[in-house]
Amino acid sequence: MPGTPNQILILFAHPALEKSRVNRHLIQAVRGLDSVTIHDLYEEYPDFHINVKLAQNLLLAHDIIVFHHPFYWYSSPAILKEWQDLVLEHGFAYGHGGVALHGKKFLSAITTGGSEKAYCRQGYNFFTIRELLAPFEQTARLCGLECLPPFVVHGTHQLREQEQIAKHAEDYRRIISAFCEMVRSPGISSLGSSY
């Protein structure tokens, strides 16, 4: 839509993209989509010196914020945490007068080495993905963002066939495209609880 801001901001954090088996395919699948801005944090800030004003302006200009990263040690790569610490300032993102992000939506898009079965009480990781993503979701809620169900690709170490990876990339593109449509069509308020 001419004259409107981009709808989706993907904050992409992968410290070794050249070694990635899955994330590089996911991010390539959404590159070039209308209304999508990809902000590669490691590429943009190789020295970890985050441009806070630029980052805040990017947040203001978009309706849906996506944290896209591999799930490292039940969290994110270091630069995304640094970004959160600096950009989501009191008075901007939360606290007195901190309403800049209210009404926007938030999505976690992650990949895990472990299988889906590993993320349950009987599994290796004990906790579910939703439980482990609670700090991200609570950060989003504190900032007035509505949390969308996460997009998760499990078992990346076990994906052997290029077709399997391509299918996940296609799913990611379809979901991001649907979010663009959701923002353009105000009557559509949700995509449901899962994809």
PDB file of C-alpha atoms in Angstrom:
ATOM      1  CA  MET A   1       0.000   0.000   0.000  1.00  0.00           C
ATOM      2  CA  PRO A   2       1.672   3.216  -1.085  1.00  0.00           C
ATOM      3  CA  GLY A   3       2.387   5.709   1.649  1.00  0.00           C
ATOM      4  CA  THR A   4       1.984   3.207   4.496  1.00  0.00           C
ATOM      5  CA  PRO A   5       4.818   1.948   6.676  1.00  0.00           C
ATOM      6  CA  ASN A   6       6.117  -1.575   6.356  1.00  0.00           C
ATOM      7  CA  GLN A   7       3.987  -3.937   8.374  1.00  0.00           C
ATOM      8  CA  ILE A   8       6.517  -6.477   9.634  1.00  0.00           C
ATOM      9  CA  LEU A   9       9.936  -5.950  11.177  1.00  0.00           C
ATOM     10  CA  ILE A  10      12.023  -9.107  11.461  1.00  0.00           C
ATOM     11  CA  LEU A  11      14.850  -8.707  13.960  1.00  0.00           C
ATOM     12  CA  PHE A  12      17.115 -11.507  12.778  1.00  0.00           C
ATOM     13  CA  ALA A  13      19.904 -12.759  15.040  1.00  0.00           C
ATOM     14  CA  HIS A  14      22.212 -15.561  13.929  1.00  0.00           C
ATOM     15  CA  PRO A  15      25.925 -15.212  14.786  1.00  0.00           C
ATOM     16  CA  ALA A  16      27.123 -17.742  12.189  1.00  0.00           C
ATOM     17  CA  LEU A  17      24.674 -17.611   9.305  1.00  0.00           C
ATOM     18  CA  GLU A  18      27.133 -19.237   6.906  1.00  0.00           C
ATOM     19  CA  LYS A  19      26.971 -22.394   9.082  1.00  0.00           C
ATOM     20  CA  SER A  20      23.195 -22.365   9.401  1.00  0.00           C
ATOM     21  CA  ARG A  21      21.346 -25.288   7.872  1.00  0.00           C
ATOM     22  CA  VAL A  22      17.836 -23.950   8.417  1.00  0.00           C
ATOM     23  CA  ASN A  23      17.740 -20.269   9.436  1.00  0.00           C
ATOM     24  CA  ARG A  24      19.396 -19.046   6.252  1.00  0.00           C
ATOM     25  CA  HIS A  25      16.666 -20.779   4.236  1.00  0.00           C
ATOM     26  CA  LEU A  26      13.929 -19.334   6.438  1.00  0.00           C
ATOM     27  CA  ILE A  27      15.227 -15.774   6.131  1.00  0.00           C
ATOM     28  CA  GLN A  28      15.789 -16.140   2.375  1.00  0.00           C
ATOM     29  CA  ALA A  29      12.174 -17.272   2.014  1.00  0.00           C
ATOM     30  CA  VAL A  30      10.859 -13.945   3.342  1.00  0.00           C
ATOM     31  CA  ARG A  31      13.424 -11.643   1.749  1.00  0.00           C
ATOM     32  CA  GLY A  32      11.834  -9.381  -0.800  1.00  0.00           C
ATOM     33  CA  LEU A  33       8.282  -9.726   0.503  1.00  0.00           C
ATOM     34  CA  ASP A  34       6.385  -6.463   0.292  1.00  0.00           C
ATOM     35  CA  SER A  35       5.836  -4.798   3.656  1.00  0.00           C
ATOM     36  CA  VAL A  36       8.628  -6.778   5.369  1.00  0.00           C
ATOM     37  CA  THR A  37      11.834  -5.247   6.726  1.00  0.00           C
ATOM     38  CA  ILE A  38      14.640  -7.608   7.737  1.00  0.00           C
ATOM     39  CA  HIS A  39      17.063  -6.102  10.242  1.00  0.00           C
ATOM     40  CA  ASP A  40      20.022  -8.489  10.603  1.00  0.00           C
ATOM     41  CA  LEU A  41      21.445  -7.577  14.007  1.00  0.00           C
ATOM     42  CA  TYR A  42      24.840  -9.281  13.606  1.00  0.00           C
ATOM     43  CA  GLU A  43      25.324  -7.747  10.183  1.00  0.00           C
ATOM     44  CA  GLU A  44      24.166  -4.298  11.291  1.00  0.00           C
ATOM     45  CA  TYR A  45      26.050  -4.240  14.614  1.00  0.00           C
ATOM     46  CA  PRO A  46      29.177  -6.441  14.327  1.00  0.00           C
ATOM     47  CA  ASP A  47      30.723  -4.540  17.248  1.00  0.00           C
ATOM     48  CA  PHE A  48      27.504  -4.788  19.340  1.00  0.00           C
ATOM     49  CA  HIS A  49      27.111  -0.981  19.316  1.00  0.00           C
ATOM     50  CA  ILE A  50      23.343  -0.793  18.868  1.00  0.00           C
ATOM     51  CA  ASN A  51      21.981   2.362  17.244  1.00  0.00           C
ATOM     52  CA  VAL A  52      19.138   2.848  19.724  1.00  0.00           C
ATOM     53  CA  LYS A  53      17.407   5.708  17.885  1.00  0.00           C
ATOM     54  CA  LEU A  54      17.413   3.804  14.578  1.00  0.00           C
ATOM     55  CA  ALA A  55      16.092   0.691  16.306  1.00  0.00           C
ATOM     56  CA  GLN A  56      13.314   2.613  18.039  1.00  0.00           C
ATOM     57  CA  ASN A  57      12.321   4.313  14.770  1.00  0.00           C
ATOM     58  CA  LEU A  58      12.133   0.889  13.098  1.00  0.00           C
ATOM     59  CA  LEU A  59       9.821  -0.333  15.859  1.00  0.00           C
ATOM     60  CA  LEU A  60       7.593   2.711  15.490  1.00  0.00           C
ATOM     61  CA  ALA A  61       7.318   2.206  11.718  1.00  0.00           C
ATOM     62  CA  HIS A  62       6.075  -1.403  11.893  1.00  0.00           C
ATOM     63  CA  ASP A  63       2.969  -3.169  13.153  1.00  0.00           C
ATOM     64  CA  ILE A  64       4.349  -6.659  13.844  1.00  0.00           C
ATOM     65  CA  ILE A  65       7.716  -7.279  15.492  1.00  0.00           C
ATOM     66  CA  VAL A  66       9.379 -10.673  14.925  1.00  0.00           C
ATOM     67  CA  PHE A  67      12.323 -12.017  16.921  1.00  0.00           C
ATOM     68  CA  HIS A  68      13.831 -14.586  14.525  1.00  0.00           C
ATOM     69  CA  HIS A  69      16.755 -16.600  15.904  1.00  0.00           C
ATOM     70  CA  PRO A  70      18.042 -20.035  16.807  1.00  0.00           C
ATOM     71  CA  PHE A  71      17.046 -21.022  20.343  1.00  0.00           C
ATOM     72  CA  TYR A  72      20.411 -20.874  22.160  1.00  0.00           C
ATOM     73  CA  TRP A  73      20.578 -22.140  25.734  1.00  0.00           C
ATOM     74  CA  TYR A  74      16.828 -21.689  26.119  1.00  0.00           C
ATOM     75  CA  SER A  75      17.128 -18.081  25.022  1.00  0.00           C
ATOM     76  CA  SER A  76      18.466 -15.990  22.153  1.00  0.00           C
ATOM     77  CA  PRO A  77      21.896 -15.180  20.753  1.00  0.00           C
ATOM     78  CA  ALA A  78      23.636 -12.474  22.796  1.00  0.00           C
ATOM     79  CA  ILE A  79      23.046  -9.573  20.436  1.00  0.00           C
ATOM     80  CA  LEU A  80      19.268  -9.850  20.719  1.00  0.00           C
ATOM     81  CA  LYS A  81      19.497  -9.589  24.497  1.00  0.00           C
ATOM     82  CA  GLU A  82      21.775  -6.561  24.123  1.00  0.00           C
ATOM     83  CA  TRP A  83      19.271  -5.049  21.694  1.00  0.00           C
ATOM     84  CA  GLN A  84      16.425  -5.560  24.186  1.00  0.00           C
ATOM     85  CA  ASP A  85      18.437  -4.081  27.069  1.00  0.00           C
ATOM     86  CA  LEU A  86      19.229  -0.896  25.149  1.00  0.00           C
ATOM     87  CA  VAL A  87      16.270  -0.327  22.820  1.00  0.00           C
ATOM     88  CA  LEU A  88      13.299  -1.147  25.049  1.00  0.00           C
ATOM     89  CA  GLU A  89      13.910   1.846  27.286  1.00  0.00           C
ATOM     90  CA  HIS A  90      11.792   3.021  30.203  1.00  0.00           C
ATOM     91  CA  GLY A  91       9.641   5.877  28.957  1.00  0.00           C
ATOM     92  CA  PHE A  92       9.701   4.506  25.404  1.00  0.00           C
ATOM     93  CA  ALA A  93       8.637   0.861  25.588  1.00  0.00           C
ATOM     94  CA  TYR A  94       7.322   0.619  29.153  1.00  0.00           C
ATOM     95  CA  GLY A  95       6.870   2.556  32.379  1.00  0.00           C
ATOM     96  CA  HIS A  96       5.562   6.093  32.745  1.00  0.00           C
ATOM     97  CA  GLY A  97       4.861   7.391  29.246  1.00  0.00           C
ATOM     98  CA  GLY A  98       6.287   4.254  27.649  1.00  0.00           C
ATOM     99  CA  VAL A  99       3.466   3.471  25.256  1.00  0.00           C
ATOM    100  CA  ALA A 100       5.266   3.632  21.898  1.00  0.00           C
ATOM    101  CA  LEU A 101       4.671  -0.050  21.134  1.00  0.00           C
ATOM    102  CA  HIS A 102       1.139  -0.438  22.484  1.00  0.00           C
ATOM    103  CA  GLY A 103      -1.176  -2.221  20.076  1.00  0.00           C
ATOM    104  CA  LYS A 104       1.574  -3.785  17.984  1.00  0.00           C
ATOM    105  CA  LYS A 105       1.979  -7.565  17.698  1.00  0.00           C
ATOM    106  CA  PHE A 106       4.915  -9.795  18.604  1.00  0.00           C
ATOM    107  CA  LEU A 107       6.052 -13.127  17.155  1.00  0.00           C
ATOM    108  CA  SER A 108       8.902 -15.446  18.132  1.00  0.00           C
ATOM    109  CA  ALA A 109      10.288 -17.364  15.147  1.00  0.00           C
ATOM    110  CA  ILE A 110      12.821 -19.884  16.395  1.00  0.00           C
ATOM    111  CA  THR A 111      14.648 -23.055  15.468  1.00  0.00           C
ATOM    112  CA  THR A 112      15.631 -25.769  17.926  1.00  0.00           C
ATOM    113  CA  GLY A 113      18.115 -28.580  17.618  1.00  0.00           C
ATOM    114  CA  GLY A 114      15.928 -30.798  19.784  1.00  0.00           C
ATOM    115  CA  SER A 115      12.822 -32.535  18.558  1.00  0.00           C
ATOM    116  CA  GLU A 116       9.317 -31.442  19.528  1.00  0.00           C
ATOM    117  CA  LYS A 117       9.126 -34.450  21.899  1.00  0.00           C
ATOM    118  CA  ALA A 118      12.127 -33.093  23.821  1.00  0.00           C
ATOM    119  CA  TYR A 119      10.061 -30.097  24.965  1.00  0.00           C
ATOM    120  CA  CYS A 120       7.602 -31.617  27.436  1.00  0.00           C
ATOM    121  CA  ARG A 121       7.579 -32.950  31.013  1.00  0.00           C
ATOM    122  CA  GLN A 122       8.685 -36.400  29.841  1.00  0.00           C
ATOM    123  CA  GLY A 123      11.225 -34.989  27.396  1.00  0.00           C
ATOM    124  CA  TYR A 124      14.873 -34.078  27.648  1.00  0.00           C
ATOM    125  CA  ASN A 125      14.196 -30.351  28.195  1.00  0.00           C
ATOM    126  CA  PHE A 126      11.274 -30.830  30.664  1.00  0.00           C
ATOM    127  CA  PHE A 127       9.658 -27.492  29.814  1.00  0.00           C
ATOM    128  CA  THR A 128       7.466 -26.736  26.807  1.00  0.00           C
ATOM    129  CA  ILE A 129       8.564 -24.201  24.210  1.00  0.00           C
ATOM    130  CA  ARG A 130       5.824 -21.828  25.371  1.00  0.00           C
ATOM    131  CA  GLU A 131       7.130 -22.049  28.944  1.00  0.00           C
ATOM    132  CA  LEU A 132      10.697 -21.410  27.807  1.00  0.00           C
ATOM    133  CA  LEU A 133       9.586 -18.451  25.691  1.00  0.00           C
ATOM    134  CA  ALA A 134       7.838 -16.861  28.697  1.00  0.00           C
ATOM    135  CA  PRO A 135      10.572 -14.191  29.226  1.00  0.00           C
ATOM    136  CA  PHE A 136      10.148 -13.029  25.601  1.00  0.00           C
ATOM    137  CA  GLU A 137       6.373 -13.043  25.867  1.00  0.00           C
ATOM    138  CA  GLN A 138       6.400 -11.190  29.178  1.00  0.00           C
ATOM    139  CA  THR A 139       8.797  -8.589  27.773  1.00  0.00           C
ATOM    140  CA  ALA A 140       6.410  -8.103  24.853  1.00  0.00           C
ATOM    141  CA  ARG A 141       3.403  -7.845  27.179  1.00  0.00           C
ATOM    142  CA  LEU A 142       5.182  -5.337  29.422  1.00  0.00           C
ATOM    143  CA  CYS A 143       5.730  -3.243  26.286  1.00  0.00           C
ATOM    144  CA  GLY A 144       2.041  -3.441  25.348  1.00  0.00           C
ATOM    145  CA  LEU A 145       2.508  -5.887  22.482  1.00  0.00           C
ATOM    146  CA  GLU A 146       0.038  -8.657  21.724  1.00  0.00           C
ATOM    147  CA  CYS A 147       1.802 -12.030  21.603  1.00  0.00           C
ATOM    148  CA  LEU A 148       1.130 -14.293  18.639  1.00  0.00           C
ATOM    149  CA  PRO A 149       1.726 -18.051  18.829  1.00  0.00           C
ATOM    150  CA  PRO A 150       5.406 -18.792  18.095  1.00  0.00           C
ATOM    151  CA  PHE A 151       6.648 -20.197  14.806  1.00  0.00           C
ATOM    152  CA  VAL A 152       8.984 -23.076  15.698  1.00  0.00           C
ATOM    153  CA  VAL A 153      11.079 -25.406  13.568  1.00  0.00           C
ATOM    154  CA  HIS A 154      12.065 -28.331  15.783  1.00  0.00           C
ATOM    155  CA  GLY A 155      14.823 -30.877  15.271  1.00  0.00           C
ATOM    156  CA  THR A 156      17.030 -28.931  12.905  1.00  0.00           C
ATOM    157  CA  HIS A 157      19.905 -31.370  13.502  1.00  0.00           C
ATOM    158  CA  GLN A 158      17.748 -34.235  12.267  1.00  0.00           C
ATOM    159  CA  LEU A 159      16.524 -32.539   9.091  1.00  0.00           C
ATOM    160  CA  ARG A 160      18.387 -34.450   6.394  1.00  0.00           C
ATOM    161  CA  GLU A 161      16.412 -33.789   3.273  1.00  0.00           C
ATOM    162  CA  GLN A 162      16.531 -30.432   1.492  1.00  0.00           C
ATOM    163  CA  GLU A 163      12.819 -30.880   0.846  1.00  0.00           C
ATOM    164  CA  GLN A 164      12.113 -30.838   4.610  1.00  0.00           C
ATOM    165  CA  ILE A 165      14.004 -27.578   5.042  1.00  0.00           C
ATOM    166  CA  ALA A 166      12.286 -26.100   1.983  1.00  0.00           C
ATOM    167  CA  LYS A 167       8.877 -27.038   3.446  1.00  0.00           C
ATOM    168  CA  HIS A 168       9.649 -25.145   6.689  1.00  0.00           C
ATOM    169  CA  ALA A 169      10.851 -22.149   4.667  1.00  0.00           C
ATOM    170  CA  GLU A 170       7.640 -22.234   2.636  1.00  0.00           C
ATOM    171  CA  ASP A 171       5.586 -22.371   5.863  1.00  0.00           C
ATOM    172  CA  TYR A 172       7.462 -19.361   7.254  1.00  0.00           C
ATOM    173  CA  ARG A 173       6.894 -17.361   4.066  1.00  0.00           C
ATOM    174  CA  ARG A 174       3.194 -18.275   4.097  1.00  0.00           C
ATOM    175  CA  ILE A 175       2.786 -17.152   7.725  1.00  0.00           C
ATOM    176  CA  ILE A 176       4.668 -13.878   7.275  1.00  0.00           C
ATOM    177  CA  SER A 177       2.624 -13.184   4.131  1.00  0.00           C
ATOM    178  CA  ALA A 178      -0.581 -13.909   6.068  1.00  0.00           C
ATOM    179  CA  PHE A 179       0.483 -11.437   8.761  1.00  0.00           C
ATOM    180  CA  CYS A 180       0.944  -8.768   6.089  1.00  0.00           C
ATOM    181  CA  GLU A 181      -2.586  -9.494   4.909  1.00  0.00           C
ATOM    182  CA  MET A 182      -3.874  -9.405   8.489  1.00  0.00           C
ATOM    183  CA  VAL A 183      -2.452  -5.914   9.011  1.00  0.00           C
ATOM    184  CA  ARG A 184      -3.812  -4.676   5.674  1.00  0.00           C
ATOM    185  CA  SER A 185      -7.294  -6.034   6.467  1.00  0.00           C
ATOM    186  CA  PRO A 186      -8.368  -4.578   9.836  1.00  0.00           C
ATOM    187  CA  GLY A 187     -11.320  -6.983  10.073  1.00  0.00           C
ATOM    188  CA  ILE A 188      -8.919  -9.915  10.451  1.00  0.00           C
ATOM    189  CA  SER A 189      -7.803  -9.827  14.077  1.00  0.00           C
ATOM    190  CA  SER A 190      -6.129 -13.188  14.487  1.00  0.00           C
ATOM    191  CA  LEU A 191      -4.779 -16.218  12.672  1.00  0.00           C
ATOM    192  CA  GLY A 192      -5.819 -18.519  15.481  1.00  0.00           C
ATOM    193  CA  SER A 193      -3.794 -20.226  18.167  1.00  0.00           C
ATOM    194  CA  SER A 194      -1.454 -22.196  15.909  1.00  0.00           C
ATOM    195  CA  TYR A 195      -0.204 -22.305  12.359  1.00  0.00           C
TER     196      TYR A 195
END
